[in-house]
Amino acid sequence: GQQVMQIPQYQHVQEGEDFTTYCNSSTTLSNIQWYKQRPGGHPVFLIQLVKSGEVKKQKRLTFQFGEAKKNSSLHITATQTTDVGTYFCADRGSNYKLTFGKGTLLTVNP
Amino acid sequence: EAGVAQSPRYKIIEKRQSVAFWCNPISGHATLYWYQQILGQGPKLLIQFQNNGVVDDSQLPKDRFSAERLKGVDSTLKIQPAKLEDSAVYLCASTPLLGNTIYFGEGSWLTVV
């Protein structure tokens, strides 16, 4: 089945620094969704990208979908302590099946 | 709007015992998912229902895991007998038919000792 790789596995930043996580696949992704999971919490939907080359912004978060639809990225500008958590990408494939990457754990030092 | 409800929140059992988890999705959501999330990993799909039919159960260990959604609303996931490696959070999620946003419940935390 579809495999989605995510890097890095961990990222520790100082508050105010930027952060980026990358999602890659060897095959074409259908739709990419991004989720945030706070420590001890459940995944919360952030956004869905559908079109090749699509870029969407949510305040300090910028989401991109690659031109070939084989990669995606999430960039956070000027991190805050509230950004702490694990960020997952997930391929929304046929039959609305969701295949998650392993996630990137972000920690922020105040 | 009420969210996805799951119970119990926490369960500790001994290996070879059985356990059942219950999920009530958001009202009107046709699609219901059960995911297993082992600590430090991404959620892994166990089974996906659309109404009361199974769409995908390819990763469900059918020798010990079973799930049902008899009336197309709430669902139960059962493990019998449990193994140590079943220790994980079991997440239920739902979405409207053709919907994009998937809503997760708080999860049921299982520890097998």
PDB file of C-alpha atoms in Angstrom:
ATOM      1  CA  GLY A   1       0.000   0.000   0.000  1.00  0.00           C
ATOM      2  CA  GLN A   2       0.855   3.676  -0.071  1.00  0.00           C
ATOM      3  CA  GLN A   3       3.804   4.578   2.162  1.00  0.00           C
ATOM      4  CA  VAL A   4       4.371   8.089   3.374  1.00  0.00           C
ATOM      5  CA  MET A   5       7.765   9.056   4.800  1.00  0.00           C
ATOM      6  CA  GLN A   6       8.180  12.028   7.063  1.00  0.00           C
ATOM      7  CA  ILE A   7      11.347  13.854   8.088  1.00  0.00           C
ATOM      8  CA  PRO A   8      12.751  14.821  10.461  1.00  0.00           C
ATOM      9  CA  GLN A   9      11.522  12.479  13.182  1.00  0.00           C
ATOM     10  CA  TYR A  10      12.296  15.063  15.881  1.00  0.00           C
ATOM     11  CA  GLN A  11      12.995  18.778  15.854  1.00  0.00           C
ATOM     12  CA  HIS A  12      13.869  20.971  18.793  1.00  0.00           C
ATOM     13  CA  VAL A  13      13.854  24.725  18.284  1.00  0.00           C
ATOM     14  CA  GLN A  14      14.155  27.893  20.302  1.00  0.00           C
ATOM     15  CA  GLU A  15      10.980  29.931  20.513  1.00  0.00           C
ATOM     16  CA  GLY A  16      10.894  32.330  17.593  1.00  0.00           C
ATOM     17  CA  GLU A  17      12.811  30.058  15.218  1.00  0.00           C
ATOM     18  CA  ASP A  18      11.191  28.587  12.125  1.00  0.00           C
ATOM     19  CA  PHE A  19      10.311  24.904  11.679  1.00  0.00           C
ATOM     20  CA  THR A  20       9.684  22.739   8.638  1.00  0.00           C
ATOM     21  CA  THR A  21       8.589  19.130   8.288  1.00  0.00           C
ATOM     22  CA  TYR A  22       8.600  17.221   5.024  1.00  0.00           C
ATOM     23  CA  CYS A  23       6.418  14.433   3.712  1.00  0.00           C
ATOM     24  CA  ASN A  24       7.571  12.252   0.815  1.00  0.00           C
ATOM     25  CA  SER A  25       6.209   9.371  -1.197  1.00  0.00           C
ATOM     26  CA  SER A  26       7.644   7.229  -3.974  1.00  0.00           C
ATOM     27  CA  THR A  27       4.252   7.217  -5.676  1.00  0.00           C
ATOM     28  CA  THR A  28       1.795   9.972  -6.477  1.00  0.00           C
ATOM     29  CA  LEU A  29      -0.221  11.114  -3.510  1.00  0.00           C
ATOM     30  CA  SER A  30      -3.965  11.544  -3.882  1.00  0.00           C
ATOM     31  CA  ASN A  31      -4.739  14.286  -1.385  1.00  0.00           C
ATOM     32  CA  ILE A  32      -2.492  15.299   1.493  1.00  0.00           C
ATOM     33  CA  GLN A  33      -3.879  16.107   4.881  1.00  0.00           C
ATOM     34  CA  TRP A  34      -1.938  17.525   7.822  1.00  0.00           C
ATOM     35  CA  TYR A  35      -2.739  16.853  11.479  1.00  0.00           C
ATOM     36  CA  LYS A  36      -1.402  18.102  14.789  1.00  0.00           C
ATOM     37  CA  GLN A  37      -1.345  15.922  17.881  1.00  0.00           C
ATOM     38  CA  ARG A  38      -0.543  17.509  21.212  1.00  0.00           C
ATOM     39  CA  PRO A  39       1.218  15.312  23.803  1.00  0.00           C
ATOM     40  CA  GLY A  40      -1.380  12.954  25.252  1.00  0.00           C
ATOM     41  CA  GLY A  41      -4.001  14.183  22.815  1.00  0.00           C
ATOM     42  CA  HIS A  42      -5.607  13.010  19.605  1.00  0.00           C
ATOM     43  CA  PRO A  43      -4.866  14.063  16.018  1.00  0.00           C
ATOM     44  CA  VAL A  44      -6.587  17.269  14.987  1.00  0.00           C
ATOM     45  CA  PHE A  45      -7.159  18.055  11.318  1.00  0.00           C
ATOM     46  CA  LEU A  46      -5.293  21.130  10.085  1.00  0.00           C
ATOM     47  CA  ILE A  47      -5.715  21.234   6.312  1.00  0.00           C
ATOM     48  CA  GLN A  48      -6.137  19.284   3.074  1.00  0.00           C
ATOM     49  CA  LEU A  49      -4.161  19.917  -0.124  1.00  0.00           C
ATOM     50  CA  VAL A  50      -5.528  18.598  -3.387  1.00  0.00           C
ATOM     51  CA  LYS A  51      -3.931  20.341  -6.359  1.00  0.00           C
ATOM     52  CA  SER A  52      -0.410  20.029  -7.700  1.00  0.00           C
ATOM     53  CA  GLY A  53       1.704  22.967  -6.488  1.00  0.00           C
ATOM     54  CA  GLU A  54      -0.961  24.129  -4.064  1.00  0.00           C
ATOM     55  CA  VAL A  55       0.064  26.479  -1.256  1.00  0.00           C
ATOM     56  CA  LYS A  56      -2.182  27.302   1.689  1.00  0.00           C
ATOM     57  CA  LYS A  57      -1.567  29.481   4.734  1.00  0.00           C
ATOM     58  CA  GLN A  58      -3.060  29.487   8.193  1.00  0.00           C
ATOM     59  CA  LYS A  59      -1.594  32.362  10.195  1.00  0.00           C
ATOM     60  CA  ARG A  60       2.031  31.282  10.836  1.00  0.00           C
ATOM     61  CA  LEU A  61       1.606  27.903   9.116  1.00  0.00           C
ATOM     62  CA  THR A  62       2.320  27.427   5.400  1.00  0.00           C
ATOM     63  CA  PHE A  63       1.428  24.170   3.655  1.00  0.00           C
ATOM     64  CA  GLN A  64       2.724  23.177   0.227  1.00  0.00           C
ATOM     65  CA  PHE A  65       1.964  20.318  -2.152  1.00  0.00           C
ATOM     66  CA  GLY A  66       4.686  19.443  -4.640  1.00  0.00           C
ATOM     67  CA  GLU A  67       4.276  19.876  -8.367  1.00  0.00           C
ATOM     68  CA  ALA A  68       4.508  16.124  -8.917  1.00  0.00           C
ATOM     69  CA  LYS A  69       2.231  15.422  -5.936  1.00  0.00           C
ATOM     70  CA  LYS A  70       4.909  13.241  -4.375  1.00  0.00           C
ATOM     71  CA  ASN A  71       5.858  15.522  -1.527  1.00  0.00           C
ATOM     72  CA  SER A  72       4.434  18.083   0.826  1.00  0.00           C
ATOM     73  CA  SER A  73       5.732  20.380   3.533  1.00  0.00           C
ATOM     74  CA  LEU A  74       4.534  22.261   6.566  1.00  0.00           C
ATOM     75  CA  HIS A  75       6.429  25.369   7.598  1.00  0.00           C
ATOM     76  CA  ILE A  76       5.863  27.251  10.844  1.00  0.00           C
ATOM     77  CA  THR A  77       7.216  30.778  11.069  1.00  0.00           C
ATOM     78  CA  ALA A  78       8.398  32.098  14.437  1.00  0.00           C
ATOM     79  CA  THR A  79       7.451  29.092  16.572  1.00  0.00           C
ATOM     80  CA  GLN A  80       5.671  29.512  19.873  1.00  0.00           C
ATOM     81  CA  THR A  81       5.421  27.126  22.816  1.00  0.00           C
ATOM     82  CA  THR A  82       1.831  26.416  21.788  1.00  0.00           C
ATOM     83  CA  ASP A  83       3.157  24.823  18.587  1.00  0.00           C
ATOM     84  CA  VAL A  84       4.563  21.880  20.562  1.00  0.00           C
ATOM     85  CA  GLY A  85       3.278  18.524  19.356  1.00  0.00           C
ATOM     86  CA  THR A  86       3.615  15.925  16.647  1.00  0.00           C
ATOM     87  CA  TYR A  87       2.754  16.922  13.105  1.00  0.00           C
ATOM     88  CA  PHE A  88       1.528  14.176  10.808  1.00  0.00           C
ATOM     89  CA  CYS A  89       0.944  14.139   7.111  1.00  0.00           C
ATOM     90  CA  ALA A  90      -1.532  11.620   5.735  1.00  0.00           C
ATOM     91  CA  ASP A  91      -2.412  10.509   2.237  1.00  0.00           C
ATOM     92  CA  ARG A  92      -6.153  10.545   1.630  1.00  0.00           C
ATOM     93  CA  GLY A  93      -6.455   7.810  -0.940  1.00  0.00           C
ATOM     94  CA  SER A  94      -9.221   5.901  -2.634  1.00  0.00           C
ATOM     95  CA  ASN A  95     -12.295   5.086  -0.552  1.00  0.00           C
ATOM     96  CA  TYR A  96     -11.218   7.963   1.695  1.00  0.00           C
ATOM     97  CA  LYS A  97      -8.598   5.734   3.332  1.00  0.00           C
ATOM     98  CA  LEU A  98      -6.100   7.770   5.366  1.00  0.00           C
ATOM     99  CA  THR A  99      -2.484   6.564   5.538  1.00  0.00           C
ATOM    100  CA  PHE A 100      -0.367   8.438   8.069  1.00  0.00           C
ATOM    101  CA  GLY A 101       3.335   9.151   8.125  1.00  0.00           C
ATOM    102  CA  LYS A 102       5.278   8.567  11.349  1.00  0.00           C
ATOM    103  CA  GLY A 103       5.142  12.222  12.280  1.00  0.00           C
ATOM    104  CA  THR A 104       7.596  14.905  13.342  1.00  0.00           C
ATOM    105  CA  LEU A 105       7.769  15.712  17.040  1.00  0.00           C
ATOM    106  CA  LEU A 106       8.345  19.418  17.582  1.00  0.00           C
ATOM    107  CA  THR A 107       9.563  20.728  20.909  1.00  0.00           C
ATOM    108  CA  VAL A 108      10.019  24.445  21.557  1.00  0.00           C
ATOM    109  CA  ASN A 109      12.351  25.885  24.162  1.00  0.00           C
ATOM    110  CA  PRO A 110      10.905  29.112  25.650  1.00  0.00           C
TER     111      PRO A 110
ATOM    112  CA  GLU B   1     -21.776  19.690  18.100  1.00  0.00           C
ATOM    113  CA  ALA B   2     -20.757  16.658  20.150  1.00  0.00           C
ATOM    114  CA  GLY B   3     -17.491  15.029  19.158  1.00  0.00           C
ATOM    115  CA  VAL B   4     -16.542  11.404  18.686  1.00  0.00           C
ATOM    116  CA  ALA B   5     -17.118   9.585  21.975  1.00  0.00           C
ATOM    117  CA  GLN B   6     -14.967   6.670  23.062  1.00  0.00           C
ATOM    118  CA  SER B   7     -14.920   4.455  26.122  1.00  0.00           C
ATOM    119  CA  PRO B   8     -13.237   3.345  28.211  1.00  0.00           C
ATOM    120  CA  ARG B   9     -10.491   5.980  28.196  1.00  0.00           C
ATOM    121  CA  TYR B  10      -8.002   3.709  29.933  1.00  0.00           C
ATOM    122  CA  LYS B  11      -7.735  -0.037  30.342  1.00  0.00           C
ATOM    123  CA  ILE B  12      -5.100  -2.299  31.831  1.00  0.00           C
ATOM    124  CA  ILE B  13      -5.420  -6.025  31.217  1.00  0.00           C
ATOM    125  CA  GLU B  14      -3.232  -9.075  31.440  1.00  0.00           C
ATOM    126  CA  LYS B  15      -2.072 -10.845  28.305  1.00  0.00           C
ATOM    127  CA  ARG B  16      -4.499 -13.422  26.982  1.00  0.00           C
ATOM    128  CA  GLN B  17      -7.451 -11.510  28.438  1.00  0.00           C
ATOM    129  CA  SER B  18     -10.046  -9.820  26.257  1.00  0.00           C
ATOM    130  CA  VAL B  19     -11.051  -6.182  25.965  1.00  0.00           C
ATOM    131  CA  ALA B  20     -13.693  -4.220  24.088  1.00  0.00           C
ATOM    132  CA  PHE B  21     -13.745  -0.581  23.071  1.00  0.00           C
ATOM    133  CA  TRP B  22     -16.803   1.414  22.119  1.00  0.00           C
ATOM    134  CA  CYS B  23     -17.134   4.370  19.784  1.00  0.00           C
ATOM    135  CA  ASN B  24     -20.028   6.692  19.028  1.00  0.00           C
ATOM    136  CA  PRO B  25     -19.240   8.862  15.996  1.00  0.00           C
ATOM    137  CA  ILE B  26     -20.518  12.340  15.311  1.00  0.00           C
ATOM    138  CA  SER B  27     -24.206  12.207  14.424  1.00  0.00           C
ATOM    139  CA  GLY B  28     -24.782  11.679  10.719  1.00  0.00           C
ATOM    140  CA  HIS B  29     -21.232  10.642   9.907  1.00  0.00           C
ATOM    141  CA  ALA B  30     -21.345   7.694   7.544  1.00  0.00           C
ATOM    142  CA  THR B  31     -17.699   6.707   7.689  1.00  0.00           C
ATOM    143  CA  LEU B  32     -16.108   5.372  10.859  1.00  0.00           C
ATOM    144  CA  TYR B  33     -12.461   4.395  11.340  1.00  0.00           C
ATOM    145  CA  TRP B  34     -10.548   2.508  14.011  1.00  0.00           C
ATOM    146  CA  TYR B  35      -6.855   3.328  14.219  1.00  0.00           C
ATOM    147  CA  GLN B  36      -4.120   1.828  16.391  1.00  0.00           C
ATOM    148  CA  GLN B  37      -1.403   4.221  17.522  1.00  0.00           C
ATOM    149  CA  ILE B  38       1.637   2.740  19.200  1.00  0.00           C
ATOM    150  CA  LEU B  39       3.692   5.198  21.245  1.00  0.00           C
ATOM    151  CA  GLY B  40       5.957   7.270  19.010  1.00  0.00           C
ATOM    152  CA  GLN B  41       4.326   6.161  15.767  1.00  0.00           C
ATOM    153  CA  GLY B  42       1.646   7.416  13.433  1.00  0.00           C
ATOM    154  CA  PRO B  43      -1.885   6.012  13.569  1.00  0.00           C
ATOM    155  CA  LYS B  44      -2.349   2.767  11.652  1.00  0.00           C
ATOM    156  CA  LEU B  45      -5.730   2.015  10.124  1.00  0.00           C
ATOM    157  CA  LEU B  46      -7.305  -1.163  11.476  1.00  0.00           C
ATOM    158  CA  ILE B  47     -10.733  -1.001   9.886  1.00  0.00           C
ATOM    159  CA  GLN B  48     -12.918   1.438   7.990  1.00  0.00           C
ATOM    160  CA  PHE B  49     -16.705   1.256   7.863  1.00  0.00           C
ATOM    161  CA  GLN B  50     -19.089   3.077   5.586  1.00  0.00           C
ATOM    162  CA  ASN B  51     -22.472   2.900   7.266  1.00  0.00           C
ATOM    163  CA  ASN B  52     -22.519  -0.723   8.465  1.00  0.00           C
ATOM    164  CA  GLY B  53     -20.343  -2.141   5.680  1.00  0.00           C
ATOM    165  CA  VAL B  54     -16.588  -2.761   5.840  1.00  0.00           C
ATOM    166  CA  VAL B  55     -14.579  -0.726   3.324  1.00  0.00           C
ATOM    167  CA  ASP B  56     -11.091  -1.767   4.398  1.00  0.00           C
ATOM    168  CA  ASP B  57      -9.889  -4.215   7.046  1.00  0.00           C
ATOM    169  CA  SER B  58      -6.664  -5.270   5.359  1.00  0.00           C
ATOM    170  CA  GLN B  59      -4.505  -4.397   8.387  1.00  0.00           C
ATOM    171  CA  LEU B  60      -6.808  -5.846  11.042  1.00  0.00           C
ATOM    172  CA  PRO B  61      -5.236  -8.909  12.735  1.00  0.00           C
ATOM    173  CA  LYS B  62      -8.338 -10.990  12.285  1.00  0.00           C
ATOM    174  CA  ASP B  63      -7.119 -13.879  14.415  1.00  0.00           C
ATOM    175  CA  ARG B  64      -7.538 -11.708  17.516  1.00  0.00           C
ATOM    176  CA  PHE B  65      -9.225  -8.454  16.537  1.00  0.00           C
ATOM    177  CA  SER B  66     -12.845  -8.001  15.518  1.00  0.00           C
ATOM    178  CA  ALA B  67     -15.014  -4.960  14.936  1.00  0.00           C
ATOM    179  CA  GLU B  68     -18.623  -4.359  14.145  1.00  0.00           C
ATOM    180  CA  ARG B  69     -20.959  -1.502  13.366  1.00  0.00           C
ATOM    181  CA  LEU B  70     -24.261  -3.290  13.239  1.00  0.00           C
ATOM    182  CA  LYS B  71     -26.717  -0.397  12.890  1.00  0.00           C
ATOM    183  CA  GLY B  72     -24.384   1.943  11.037  1.00  0.00           C
ATOM    184  CA  VAL B  73     -23.949   4.206  14.039  1.00  0.00           C
ATOM    185  CA  ASP B  74     -21.797   3.188  16.987  1.00  0.00           C
ATOM    186  CA  SER B  75     -19.069   0.579  16.790  1.00  0.00           C
ATOM    187  CA  THR B  76     -17.140  -1.821  18.997  1.00  0.00           C
ATOM    188  CA  LEU B  77     -13.593  -3.095  18.606  1.00  0.00           C
ATOM    189  CA  LYS B  78     -12.669  -6.275  20.437  1.00  0.00           C
ATOM    190  CA  ILE B  79      -9.317  -7.891  21.115  1.00  0.00           C
ATOM    191  CA  GLN B  80      -9.240 -11.509  22.235  1.00  0.00           C
ATOM    192  CA  PRO B  81      -6.783 -12.722  23.388  1.00  0.00           C
ATOM    193  CA  ALA B  82      -4.618  -9.667  23.960  1.00  0.00           C
ATOM    194  CA  LYS B  83      -0.852  -9.686  23.483  1.00  0.00           C
ATOM    195  CA  LEU B  84       1.772  -7.399  24.980  1.00  0.00           C
ATOM    196  CA  GLU B  85       2.309  -5.743  21.589  1.00  0.00           C
ATOM    197  CA  ASP B  86      -1.349  -4.642  21.528  1.00  0.00           C
ATOM    198  CA  SER B  87      -0.503  -1.946  24.059  1.00  0.00           C
ATOM    199  CA  ALA B  88      -1.444   1.229  22.224  1.00  0.00           C
ATOM    200  CA  VAL B  89      -4.030   3.958  21.905  1.00  0.00           C
ATOM    201  CA  TYR B  90      -7.082   2.911  19.925  1.00  0.00           C
ATOM    202  CA  LEU B  91      -8.484   5.898  18.117  1.00  0.00           C
ATOM    203  CA  CYS B  92     -11.930   6.076  16.626  1.00  0.00           C
ATOM    204  CA  ALA B  93     -12.626   8.675  13.954  1.00  0.00           C
ATOM    205  CA  SER B  94     -15.548   9.647  11.772  1.00  0.00           C
ATOM    206  CA  THR B  95     -16.324  11.745   8.754  1.00  0.00           C
ATOM    207  CA  PRO B  96     -19.417  12.602   6.745  1.00  0.00           C
ATOM    208  CA  LEU B  97     -19.878  10.785   3.451  1.00  0.00           C
ATOM    209  CA  LEU B  98     -17.605  12.546   0.914  1.00  0.00           C
ATOM    210  CA  GLY B  99     -16.330  14.793   3.693  1.00  0.00           C
ATOM    211  CA  ASN B 100     -12.701  15.930   3.932  1.00  0.00           C
ATOM    212  CA  THR B 101     -12.276  16.540   7.637  1.00  0.00           C
ATOM    213  CA  ILE B 102     -11.797  13.488   9.823  1.00  0.00           C
ATOM    214  CA  TYR B 103     -12.662  13.943  13.472  1.00  0.00           C
ATOM    215  CA  PHE B 104     -10.866  11.821  16.045  1.00  0.00           C
ATOM    216  CA  GLY B 105     -12.052  10.797  19.471  1.00  0.00           C
ATOM    217  CA  GLU B 106      -9.872  11.127  22.558  1.00  0.00           C
ATOM    218  CA  GLY B 107      -8.791   7.514  22.230  1.00  0.00           C
ATOM    219  CA  SER B 108      -8.808   4.429  24.438  1.00  0.00           C
ATOM    220  CA  TRP B 109      -5.429   3.766  26.035  1.00  0.00           C
ATOM    221  CA  LEU B 110      -4.705   0.051  26.403  1.00  0.00           C
ATOM    222  CA  THR B 111      -1.883  -1.416  28.451  1.00  0.00           C
ATOM    223  CA  VAL B 112      -1.355  -5.172  28.298  1.00  0.00           C
ATOM    224  CA  VAL B 113       0.806  -6.566  31.097  1.00  0.00           C
TER     225      VAL B 113
END
